[in-house]
Tab-separated table of C-alpha atoms and ligand atoms in Angstrom:
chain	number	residue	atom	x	y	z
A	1	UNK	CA	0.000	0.000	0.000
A	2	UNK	CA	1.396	3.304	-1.153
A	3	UNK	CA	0.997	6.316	1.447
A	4	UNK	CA	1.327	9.817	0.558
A	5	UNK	CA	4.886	10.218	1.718
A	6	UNK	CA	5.459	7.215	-1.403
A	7	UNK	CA	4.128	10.239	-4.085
A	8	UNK	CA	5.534	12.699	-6.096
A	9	UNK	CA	2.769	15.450	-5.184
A	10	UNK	CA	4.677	18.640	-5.303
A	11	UNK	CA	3.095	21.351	-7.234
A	12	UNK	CA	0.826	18.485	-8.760
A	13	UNK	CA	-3.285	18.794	-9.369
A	14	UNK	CA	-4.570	16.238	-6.474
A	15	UNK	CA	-7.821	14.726	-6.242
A	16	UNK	CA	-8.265	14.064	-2.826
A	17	UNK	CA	-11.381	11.620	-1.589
A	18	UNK	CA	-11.934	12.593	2.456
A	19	UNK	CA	-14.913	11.311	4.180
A	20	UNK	CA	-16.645	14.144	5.510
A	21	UNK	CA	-20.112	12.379	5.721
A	22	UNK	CA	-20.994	14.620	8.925
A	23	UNK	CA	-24.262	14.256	11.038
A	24	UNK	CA	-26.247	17.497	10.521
A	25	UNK	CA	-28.825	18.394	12.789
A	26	UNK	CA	-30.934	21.171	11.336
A	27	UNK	CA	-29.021	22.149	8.610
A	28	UNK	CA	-25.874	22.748	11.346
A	29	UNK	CA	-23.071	19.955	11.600
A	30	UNK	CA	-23.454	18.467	14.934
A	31	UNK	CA	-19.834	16.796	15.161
A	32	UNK	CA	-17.092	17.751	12.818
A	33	UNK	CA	-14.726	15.370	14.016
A	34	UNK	CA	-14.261	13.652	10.503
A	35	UNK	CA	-13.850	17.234	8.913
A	36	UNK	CA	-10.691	17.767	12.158
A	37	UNK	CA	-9.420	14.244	11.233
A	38	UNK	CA	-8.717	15.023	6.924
A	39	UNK	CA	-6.951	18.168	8.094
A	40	UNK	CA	-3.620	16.874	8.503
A	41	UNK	CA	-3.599	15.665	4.662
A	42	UNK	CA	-5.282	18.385	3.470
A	43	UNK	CA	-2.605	20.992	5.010
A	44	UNK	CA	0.384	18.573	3.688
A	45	UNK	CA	-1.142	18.630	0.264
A	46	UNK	CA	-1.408	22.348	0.388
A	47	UNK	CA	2.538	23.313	1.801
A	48	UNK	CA	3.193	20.859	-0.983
A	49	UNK	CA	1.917	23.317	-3.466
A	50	UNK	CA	-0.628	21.342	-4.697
A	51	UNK	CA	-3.916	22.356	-6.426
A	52	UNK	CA	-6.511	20.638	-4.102
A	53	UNK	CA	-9.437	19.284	-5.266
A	54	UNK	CA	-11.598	17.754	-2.373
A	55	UNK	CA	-14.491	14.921	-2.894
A	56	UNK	CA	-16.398	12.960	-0.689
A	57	UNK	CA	-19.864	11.572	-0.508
A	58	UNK	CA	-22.705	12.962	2.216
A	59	UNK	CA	-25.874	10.635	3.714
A	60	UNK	CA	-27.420	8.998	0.828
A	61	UNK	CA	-29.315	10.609	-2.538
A	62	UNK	CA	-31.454	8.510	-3.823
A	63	UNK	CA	-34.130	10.951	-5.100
A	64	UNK	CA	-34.064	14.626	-6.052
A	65	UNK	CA	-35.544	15.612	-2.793
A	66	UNK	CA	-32.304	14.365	-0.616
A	67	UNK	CA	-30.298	16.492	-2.305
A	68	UNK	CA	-31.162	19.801	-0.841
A	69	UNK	CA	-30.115	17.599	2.597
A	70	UNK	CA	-27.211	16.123	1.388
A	71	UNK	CA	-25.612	19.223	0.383
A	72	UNK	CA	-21.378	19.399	1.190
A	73	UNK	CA	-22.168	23.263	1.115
A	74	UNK	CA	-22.352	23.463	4.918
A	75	UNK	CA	-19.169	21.108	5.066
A	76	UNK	CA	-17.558	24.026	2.796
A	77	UNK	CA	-18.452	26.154	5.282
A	78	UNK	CA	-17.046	24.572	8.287
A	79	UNK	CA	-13.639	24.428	6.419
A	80	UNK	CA	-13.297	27.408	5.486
A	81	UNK	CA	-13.393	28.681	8.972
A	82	UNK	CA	-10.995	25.898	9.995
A	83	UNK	CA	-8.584	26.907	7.032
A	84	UNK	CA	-9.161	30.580	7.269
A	85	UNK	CA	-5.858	31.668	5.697
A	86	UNK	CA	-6.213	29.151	2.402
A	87	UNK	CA	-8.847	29.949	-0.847
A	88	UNK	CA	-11.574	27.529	-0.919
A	89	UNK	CA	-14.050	27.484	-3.713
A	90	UNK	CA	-16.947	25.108	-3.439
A	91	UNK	CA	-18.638	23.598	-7.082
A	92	UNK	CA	-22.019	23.130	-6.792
A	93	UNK	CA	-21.930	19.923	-9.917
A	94	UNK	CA	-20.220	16.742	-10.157
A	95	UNK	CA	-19.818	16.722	-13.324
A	96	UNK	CA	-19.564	18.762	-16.415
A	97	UNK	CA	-18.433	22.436	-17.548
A	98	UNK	CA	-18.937	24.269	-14.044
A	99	UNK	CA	-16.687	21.656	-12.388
A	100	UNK	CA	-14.213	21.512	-15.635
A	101	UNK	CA	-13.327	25.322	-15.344
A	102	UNK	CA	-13.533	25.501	-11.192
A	103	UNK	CA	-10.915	22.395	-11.665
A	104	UNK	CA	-8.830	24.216	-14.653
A	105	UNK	CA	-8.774	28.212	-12.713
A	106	UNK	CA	-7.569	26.758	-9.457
A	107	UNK	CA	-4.279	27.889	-8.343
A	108	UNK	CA	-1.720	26.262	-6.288
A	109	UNK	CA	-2.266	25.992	-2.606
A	110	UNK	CA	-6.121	26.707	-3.451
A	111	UNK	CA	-8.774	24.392	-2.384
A	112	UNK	CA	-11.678	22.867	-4.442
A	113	UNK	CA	-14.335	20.970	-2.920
A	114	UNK	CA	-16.661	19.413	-5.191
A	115	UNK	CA	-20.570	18.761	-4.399
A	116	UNK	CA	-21.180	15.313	-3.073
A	117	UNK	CA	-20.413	12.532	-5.201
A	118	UNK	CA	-23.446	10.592	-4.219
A	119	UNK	CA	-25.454	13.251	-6.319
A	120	UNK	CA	-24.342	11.092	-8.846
A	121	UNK	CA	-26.461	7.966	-7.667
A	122	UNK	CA	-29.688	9.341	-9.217
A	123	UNK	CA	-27.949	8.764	-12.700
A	124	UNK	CA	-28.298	5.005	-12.268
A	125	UNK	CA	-26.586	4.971	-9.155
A	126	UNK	CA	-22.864	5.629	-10.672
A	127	UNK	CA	-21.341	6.412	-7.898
A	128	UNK	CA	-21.916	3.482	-5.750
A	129	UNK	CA	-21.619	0.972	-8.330
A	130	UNK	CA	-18.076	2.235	-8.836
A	131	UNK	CA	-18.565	3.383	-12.428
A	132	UNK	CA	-15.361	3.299	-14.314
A	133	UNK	CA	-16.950	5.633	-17.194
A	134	UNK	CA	-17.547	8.749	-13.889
A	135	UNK	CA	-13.979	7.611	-12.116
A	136	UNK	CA	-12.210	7.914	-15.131
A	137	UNK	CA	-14.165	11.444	-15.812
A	138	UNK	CA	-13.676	12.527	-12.413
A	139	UNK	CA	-9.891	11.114	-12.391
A	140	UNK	CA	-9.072	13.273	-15.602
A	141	UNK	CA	-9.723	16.632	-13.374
A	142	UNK	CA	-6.017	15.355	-11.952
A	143	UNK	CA	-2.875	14.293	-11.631
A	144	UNK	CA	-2.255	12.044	-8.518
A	145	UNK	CA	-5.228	10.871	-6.599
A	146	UNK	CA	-5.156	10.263	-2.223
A	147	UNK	CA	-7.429	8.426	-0.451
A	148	UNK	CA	-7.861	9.521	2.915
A	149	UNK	CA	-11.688	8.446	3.330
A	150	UNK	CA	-11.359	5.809	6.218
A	151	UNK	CA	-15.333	5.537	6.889
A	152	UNK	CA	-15.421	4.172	2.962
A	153	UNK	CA	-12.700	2.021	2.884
A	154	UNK	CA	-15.654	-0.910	3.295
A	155	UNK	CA	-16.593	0.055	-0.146
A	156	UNK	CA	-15.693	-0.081	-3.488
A	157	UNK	CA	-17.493	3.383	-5.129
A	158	UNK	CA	-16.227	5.452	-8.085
A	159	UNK	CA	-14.725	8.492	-5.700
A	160	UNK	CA	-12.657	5.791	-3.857
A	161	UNK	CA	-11.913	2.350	-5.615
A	162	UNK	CA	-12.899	3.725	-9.189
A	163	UNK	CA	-10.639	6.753	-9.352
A	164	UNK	CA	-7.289	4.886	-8.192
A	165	UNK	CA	-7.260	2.922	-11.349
A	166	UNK	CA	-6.219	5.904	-13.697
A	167	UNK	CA	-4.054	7.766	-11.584
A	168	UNK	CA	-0.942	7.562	-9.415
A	169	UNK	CA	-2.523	6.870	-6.021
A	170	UNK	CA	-2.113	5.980	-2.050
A	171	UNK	CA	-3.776	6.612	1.416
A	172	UNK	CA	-3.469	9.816	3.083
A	173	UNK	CA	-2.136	10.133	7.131
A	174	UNK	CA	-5.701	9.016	8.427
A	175	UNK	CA	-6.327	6.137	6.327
A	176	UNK	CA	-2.334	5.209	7.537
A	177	UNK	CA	-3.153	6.245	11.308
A	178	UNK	CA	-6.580	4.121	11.738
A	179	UNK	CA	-4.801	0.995	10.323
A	180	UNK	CA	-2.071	1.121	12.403
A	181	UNK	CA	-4.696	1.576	15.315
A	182	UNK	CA	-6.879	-0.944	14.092
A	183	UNK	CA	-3.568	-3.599	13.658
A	184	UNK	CA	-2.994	-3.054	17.084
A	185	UNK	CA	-6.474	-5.054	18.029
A	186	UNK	CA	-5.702	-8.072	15.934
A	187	UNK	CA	-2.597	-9.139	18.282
A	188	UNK	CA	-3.698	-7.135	21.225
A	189	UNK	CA	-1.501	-6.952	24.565
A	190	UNK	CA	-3.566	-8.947	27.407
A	191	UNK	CA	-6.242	-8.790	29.195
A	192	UNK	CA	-8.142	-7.634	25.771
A	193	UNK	CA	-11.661	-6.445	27.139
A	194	UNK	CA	-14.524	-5.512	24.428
A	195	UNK	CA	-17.173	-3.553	25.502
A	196	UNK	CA	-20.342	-3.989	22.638
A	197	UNK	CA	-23.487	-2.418	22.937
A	198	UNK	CA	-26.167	-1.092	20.086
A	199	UNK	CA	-29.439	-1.850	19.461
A	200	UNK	CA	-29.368	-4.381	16.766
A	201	UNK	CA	-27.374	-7.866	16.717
A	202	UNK	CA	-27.332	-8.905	13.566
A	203	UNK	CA	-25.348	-5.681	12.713
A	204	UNK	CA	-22.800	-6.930	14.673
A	205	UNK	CA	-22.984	-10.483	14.281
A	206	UNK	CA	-19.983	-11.212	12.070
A	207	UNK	CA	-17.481	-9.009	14.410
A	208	UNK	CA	-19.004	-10.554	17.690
A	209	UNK	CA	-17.659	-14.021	16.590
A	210	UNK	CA	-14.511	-13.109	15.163
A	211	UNK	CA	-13.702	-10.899	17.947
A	212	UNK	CA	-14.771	-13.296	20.864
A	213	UNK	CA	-12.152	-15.950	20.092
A	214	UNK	CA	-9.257	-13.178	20.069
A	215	UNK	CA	-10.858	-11.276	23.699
A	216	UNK	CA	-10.146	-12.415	27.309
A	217	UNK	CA	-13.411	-10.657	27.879
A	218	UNK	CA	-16.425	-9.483	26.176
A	219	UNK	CA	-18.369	-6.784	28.209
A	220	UNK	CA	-22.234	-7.124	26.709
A	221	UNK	CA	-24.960	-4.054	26.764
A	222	UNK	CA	-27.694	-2.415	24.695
A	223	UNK	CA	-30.055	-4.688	22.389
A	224	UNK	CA	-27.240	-6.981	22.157
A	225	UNK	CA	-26.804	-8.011	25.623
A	226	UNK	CA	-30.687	-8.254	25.724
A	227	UNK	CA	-30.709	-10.726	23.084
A	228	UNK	CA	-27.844	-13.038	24.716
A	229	UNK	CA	-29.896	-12.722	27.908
A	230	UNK	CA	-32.918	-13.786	26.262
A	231	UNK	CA	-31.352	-17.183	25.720
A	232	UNK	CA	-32.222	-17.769	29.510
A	233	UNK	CA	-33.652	-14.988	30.911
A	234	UNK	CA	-37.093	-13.665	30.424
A	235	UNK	CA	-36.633	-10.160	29.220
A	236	UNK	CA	-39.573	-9.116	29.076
A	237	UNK	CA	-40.570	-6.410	25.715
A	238	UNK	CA	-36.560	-5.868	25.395
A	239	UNK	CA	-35.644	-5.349	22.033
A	240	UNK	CA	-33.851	-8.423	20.759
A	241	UNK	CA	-33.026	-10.196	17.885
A	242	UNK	CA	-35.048	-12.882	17.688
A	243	UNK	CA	-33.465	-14.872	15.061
A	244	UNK	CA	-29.940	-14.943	17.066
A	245	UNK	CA	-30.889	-15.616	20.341
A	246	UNK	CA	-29.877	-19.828	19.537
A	247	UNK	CA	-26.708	-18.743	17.599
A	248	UNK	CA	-26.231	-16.535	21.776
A	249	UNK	CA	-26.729	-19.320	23.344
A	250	UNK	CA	-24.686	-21.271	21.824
A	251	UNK	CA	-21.791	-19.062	22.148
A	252	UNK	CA	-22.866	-18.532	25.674
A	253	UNK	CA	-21.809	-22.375	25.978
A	254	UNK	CA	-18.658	-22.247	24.059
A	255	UNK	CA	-17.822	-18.862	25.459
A	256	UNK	CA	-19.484	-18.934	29.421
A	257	UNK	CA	-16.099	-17.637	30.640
A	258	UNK	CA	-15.459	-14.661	28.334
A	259	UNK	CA	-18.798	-13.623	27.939
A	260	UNK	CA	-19.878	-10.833	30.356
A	261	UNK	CA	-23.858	-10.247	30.601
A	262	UNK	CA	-25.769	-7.596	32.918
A	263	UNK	CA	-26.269	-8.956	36.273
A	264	UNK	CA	-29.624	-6.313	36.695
A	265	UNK	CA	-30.814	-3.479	34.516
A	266	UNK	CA	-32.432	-0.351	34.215
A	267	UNK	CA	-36.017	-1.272	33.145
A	268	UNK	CA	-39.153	0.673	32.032
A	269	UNK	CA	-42.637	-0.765	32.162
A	270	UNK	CA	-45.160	2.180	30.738
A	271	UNK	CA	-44.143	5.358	32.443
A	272	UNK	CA	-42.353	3.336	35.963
A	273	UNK	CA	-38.930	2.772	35.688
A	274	UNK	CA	-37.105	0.410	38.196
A	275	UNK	CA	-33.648	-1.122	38.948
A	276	UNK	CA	-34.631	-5.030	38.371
A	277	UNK	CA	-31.861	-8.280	39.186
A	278	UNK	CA	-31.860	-9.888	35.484
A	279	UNK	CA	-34.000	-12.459	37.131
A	280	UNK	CA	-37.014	-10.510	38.003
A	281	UNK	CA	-38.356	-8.476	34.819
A	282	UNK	CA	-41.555	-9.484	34.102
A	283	UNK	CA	-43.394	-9.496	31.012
A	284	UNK	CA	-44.048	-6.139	30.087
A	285	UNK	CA	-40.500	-4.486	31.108
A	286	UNK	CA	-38.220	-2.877	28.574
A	287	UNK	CA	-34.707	-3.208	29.256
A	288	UNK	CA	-33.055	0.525	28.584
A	289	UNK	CA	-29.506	0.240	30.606
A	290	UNK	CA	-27.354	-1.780	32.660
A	291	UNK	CA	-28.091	-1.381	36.423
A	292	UNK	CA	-25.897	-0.271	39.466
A	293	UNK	CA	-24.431	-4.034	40.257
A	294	UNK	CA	-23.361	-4.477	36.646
A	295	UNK	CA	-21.466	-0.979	35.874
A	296	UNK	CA	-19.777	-2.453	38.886
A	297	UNK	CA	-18.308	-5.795	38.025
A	298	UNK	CA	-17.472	-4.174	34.524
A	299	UNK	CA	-15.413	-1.215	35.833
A	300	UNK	CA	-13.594	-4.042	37.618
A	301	UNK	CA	-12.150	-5.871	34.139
A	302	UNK	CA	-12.132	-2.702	33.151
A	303	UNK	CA	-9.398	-2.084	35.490
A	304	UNK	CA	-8.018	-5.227	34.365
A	305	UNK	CA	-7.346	-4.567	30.716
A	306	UNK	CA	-4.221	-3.931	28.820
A	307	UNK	CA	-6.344	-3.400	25.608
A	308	UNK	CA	-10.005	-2.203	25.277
A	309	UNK	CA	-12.256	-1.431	21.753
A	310	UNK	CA	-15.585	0.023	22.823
A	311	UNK	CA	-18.447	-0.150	20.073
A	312	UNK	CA	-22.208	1.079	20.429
A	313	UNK	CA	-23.593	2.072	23.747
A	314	UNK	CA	-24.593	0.302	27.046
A	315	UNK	CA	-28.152	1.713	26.738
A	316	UNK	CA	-30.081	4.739	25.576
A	317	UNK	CA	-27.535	7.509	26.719
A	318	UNK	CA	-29.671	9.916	25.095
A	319	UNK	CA	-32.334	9.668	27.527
A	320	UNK	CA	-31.042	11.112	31.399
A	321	UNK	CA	-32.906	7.932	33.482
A	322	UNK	CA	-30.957	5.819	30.928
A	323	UNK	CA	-27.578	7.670	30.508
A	324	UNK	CA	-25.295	6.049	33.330
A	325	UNK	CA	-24.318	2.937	31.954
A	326	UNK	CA	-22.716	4.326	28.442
A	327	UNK	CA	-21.206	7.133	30.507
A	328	UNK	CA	-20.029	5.382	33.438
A	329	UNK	CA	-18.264	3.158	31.214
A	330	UNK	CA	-16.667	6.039	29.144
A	331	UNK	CA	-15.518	7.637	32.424
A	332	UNK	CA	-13.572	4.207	33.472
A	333	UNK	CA	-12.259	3.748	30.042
A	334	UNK	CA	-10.664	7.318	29.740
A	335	UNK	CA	-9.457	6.791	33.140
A	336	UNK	CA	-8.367	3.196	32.251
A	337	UNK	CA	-4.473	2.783	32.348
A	338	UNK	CA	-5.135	0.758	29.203
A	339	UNK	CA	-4.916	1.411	25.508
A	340	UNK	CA	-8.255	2.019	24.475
A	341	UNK	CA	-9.986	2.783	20.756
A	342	UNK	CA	-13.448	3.333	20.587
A	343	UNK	CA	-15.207	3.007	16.804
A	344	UNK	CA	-18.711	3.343	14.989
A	345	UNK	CA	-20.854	6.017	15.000
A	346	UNK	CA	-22.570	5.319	18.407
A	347	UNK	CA	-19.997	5.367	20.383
A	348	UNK	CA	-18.246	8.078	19.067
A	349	UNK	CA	-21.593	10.198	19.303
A	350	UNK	CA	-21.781	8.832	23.145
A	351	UNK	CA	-18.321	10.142	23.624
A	352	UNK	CA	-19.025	13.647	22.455
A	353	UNK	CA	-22.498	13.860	24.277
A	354	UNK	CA	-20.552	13.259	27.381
A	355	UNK	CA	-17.403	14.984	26.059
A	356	UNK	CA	-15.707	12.203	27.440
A	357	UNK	CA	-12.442	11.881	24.604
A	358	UNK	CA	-9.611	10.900	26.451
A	359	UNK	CA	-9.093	7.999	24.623
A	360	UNK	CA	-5.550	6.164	22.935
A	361	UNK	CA	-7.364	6.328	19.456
A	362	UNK	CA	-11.425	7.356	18.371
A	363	UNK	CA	-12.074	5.983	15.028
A	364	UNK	CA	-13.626	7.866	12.473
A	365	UNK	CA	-14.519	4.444	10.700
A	366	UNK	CA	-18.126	2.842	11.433
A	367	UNK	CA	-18.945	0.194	9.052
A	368	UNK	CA	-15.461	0.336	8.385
A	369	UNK	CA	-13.851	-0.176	11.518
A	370	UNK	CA	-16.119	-3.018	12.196
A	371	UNK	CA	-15.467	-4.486	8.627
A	372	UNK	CA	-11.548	-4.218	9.750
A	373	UNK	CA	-11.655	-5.915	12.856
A	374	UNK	CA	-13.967	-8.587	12.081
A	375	UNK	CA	-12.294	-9.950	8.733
A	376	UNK	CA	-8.762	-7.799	8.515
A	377	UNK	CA	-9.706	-6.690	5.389
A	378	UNK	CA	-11.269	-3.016	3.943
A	379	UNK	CA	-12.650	-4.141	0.340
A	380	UNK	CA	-11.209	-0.835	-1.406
A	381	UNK	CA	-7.723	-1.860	-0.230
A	382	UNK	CA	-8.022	-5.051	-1.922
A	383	UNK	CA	-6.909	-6.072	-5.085
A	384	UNK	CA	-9.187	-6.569	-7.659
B	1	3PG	C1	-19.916	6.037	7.435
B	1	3PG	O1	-20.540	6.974	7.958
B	1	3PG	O2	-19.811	4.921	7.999
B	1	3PG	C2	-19.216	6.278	6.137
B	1	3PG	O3	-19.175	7.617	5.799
B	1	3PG	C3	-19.858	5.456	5.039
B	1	3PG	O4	-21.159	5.909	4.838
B	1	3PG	P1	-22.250	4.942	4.190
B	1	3PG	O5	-22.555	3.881	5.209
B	1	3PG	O6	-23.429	5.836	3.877
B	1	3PG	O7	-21.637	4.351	2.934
C-alpha cells in the first residue's frame, strides 16, 4: 500500500477523496470530528503546493428531494473557517463544464471541494456501483489521486476504488493512522476487554464471533446483551433479535467464561422505571440500561485490561434515566491505564455527548472499523 509520503505530489493537481459524511442536525453539523481528522492531509497537500481538489460523498441521494439535505455546502463552510488563511471554492456539480473550469482556474495551494459525489447515484446509481466511465471522468480533473476516506474504505465506489485505477494513487495520514490503530487489536496486549453495545445484533454479528475468540473478555450491553440474555432470561418487551438468540446461546456455551452479561438493569414498564436483578423483569419491562451491580463488576475488568475497543452504547444515553451505563463506562475507560480505541458512529456520538475523549485512538470508521476488525480486510484496499 502506497501512502502519501510514497508520491511525487509537489506542485501536482490532487484529487483528494476525504470522508466528511458529517451528522447534521438542522441544517448545522453536529460533530465535525471527521472534517478535524482530513486536516492533517489536506494541510500537507497544500505546503506541498498542490492544487486541491476535495471529494467525498454525504448521507445517501437517492431521489431529487435528498439532495437539498445532502448538500457538502455546509461542510464548505465549516472548512473554510478551519482553514481561514487558504482559498476555498466550493462547485455546486459533479460533473460537467462548471466543475471543468472551477478544476482548470484553481491555483496552487487553493482548495476545491466538489458537491457530493453521491449526487451522482440518481444517474443510475454511478457512484456506488463504482462506475469506471464517472472515475475515469472525475480522475481526468487530476494528476495524482489520495485516499484519505477511512469511513469508505468498506466500499468499493467510483470516488474511492474507481478513481485509483487511472491515476498515481495511495492513502493519506488518516487512512495510515486508523490501520495502524486498528492492527494493534488483531494481536492485542492482554487482558483484551470488548465492551459492545447497540441496538441491533445482527449488525454486529460477524465481528461478535470473530472478535470473541481473540478477547479475554467481552463486556455485553444495549439490544445486544438483551438478546444473549434472552437465551435464559425472560426479558420481558426488550428489544432483541429474535433470530440470534440460539446462535447466543450457543456461544454462551462455548464462550461462558469470556462472555460478560448484565447482572440487573435499568427497566421501564409504561411510564415506571425500576432497577430489576436480570432475574425478576416481568413481562411487560423494557430493558433501557445496565443497572448499578453491573457498571460495577465491569469497571472491575475494566481495570483489568491492557487493551479495550468500545463499540455502540450500554443503553439509551440519550435519555437522562438511561444515561449512566454508556457514561459510566466512558468515564472508566478514559481513566483506564489501558490502551483504548473506541469506533462506529454510536460510540463516538456517546463520547461527544458526554465529552468524554480521552481515549488512545477514536475511530472515524463505522462500518469500516467493524469491517476491519472482524475480517482484517477493507474491500477498497483489496486487489481486484
Ligand atoms: C460512514 O458513515 O460509515 C461512512 O461515511 C460510510 O457511509 P455509508 O454507510 O453511507 O456508505
Amino acid at each position: 500500500m502506497k501512502t502519501i509520503k510514497d508520491l511525487d505530489v509537489w506542485d501536482k493537481k490532487v484529487i483528494l477523496r476525504c470522508d466528511l459524511n458529517v451528522s447534521i442536525k438542522d441544517g448545522k453539523i453536529s460533530s465535525d470530528e471527521r472534517i478535524i481528522a482530513s486536516l492533517e492531509t489536506i494541510k500537507y497537500l497544500i505546503n506541498s503546493n498542490c492544487k486541491l481538489i476535495i471529494m467525498s460523498h454525504l448521507g445517501k441521494v437517492k431521489t431529487e428531494e435528498d439532495k437539498k439535505n445532502n448538500s457538502l455546502k455546509v461542510v464548505y463552510e465549516r472548512l473554510k473557517e478551519l482553514l481561514p488563511d487558504i482559498n476555498i471554492y466550493f462547485c455546486p456539480e459533479t460533473r460537467g463544464k462548471v466543475l471543468e473550469d472551477y478544476a482548470q482556474k484553481l491555483q496552487n495551494g487553493e482548495i476545491l471541494l466538489m458537491e457530493n459525489t453521491r449526487f451522482e447515484d440518481l444517474d443510475n446509481k454511478k457512484e456506488s456501483n463504482n462506475d469506471l466511465q464517472l472515475a475515469k471522468y472525475w480522475a481526468g480533473l487530476g494528476e495524482v489521486f489520495i485516499d484519505d476516506a477511512f469511513g469508505m474504505t468498506h466500499r468499493r465506489h467510483a470516488s474511492n476504488n474507481g478513481i485509483k485505477k487511472f491515476l498515481p494513487s495511495g492513502v493519506g495520514f488518516l487512512i495510515a493512522k486508523e490501520l495502524e490503530m486498528l492492527d494493534s487489536l488483531m494481536n492485542p496486549e492482554k487482558p483484551f476487554v470488548v465492551i459492545m453495545g447497540g441496538a441491533k445484533v445482527e449488525d454486529k454479528s460477524l465481528l461478535i464471533e470473530s472478535i470473541i475468540k481473540r478477547t479475554d473478555y467481552l463486556l455485553l450491553g444495549g439490544g445486544i446483551a438483551s438478546t444473549f440474555l434472552a437465551a435464559n432470561h425472560n426479558v420481558g418487551k426488550s428489544l432483541v433479535s429474535k433470530e440470534y438468540i440460539s446462535e447466543a446461546k450457543k456461544l454462551l456455551t462455548i464462550y461462558k467464561e469470556r462472555i460478560i452479561l448484565p447482572i440487573d438493569v435499568i427497566v421501564k414498564n409504561n411510564e415506571d422505571i425500576h432497577i430489576k436483578n436480570i432475574t425478576e423483569l416481568n413481562d411487560d419491562d423494557i430493558i433501557y440500561d445496565i443497572g448499578p451491580h453491573t457498571i460495577k463488576e465491569y469497571e472491575q475488568y475494566i481495570n483489568k485490561a491492557k487493551t479495550i475497543f468500545m463499540n455502540g452504547t450500554a443503553g439509551l444515553y440519550e435519555d437522562k434515566n438511561f444515561e449512566q451505563g454508556t457514561k459510566s463506562i466512558l468515564a472508566f475507560c478514559s481513566k483506564s491505564t489501558a490502551k483504548v480505541i473506541l469506533g462506529g458512529g454510536d460510540a463516538l456520538a456517546s463520547a461527544d455527548h458526554f465529552n468524554i475523549k480521552d481515549f488512545y485512538h477514536l475511530s472515524t470508521g463505522g462500518g469500516a472499523t467493524l469491517n476491519y476488525i472482524s475480517t482484517g480486510k477493507l474491500a477498497c484496499m483489496e486487489e481486484d
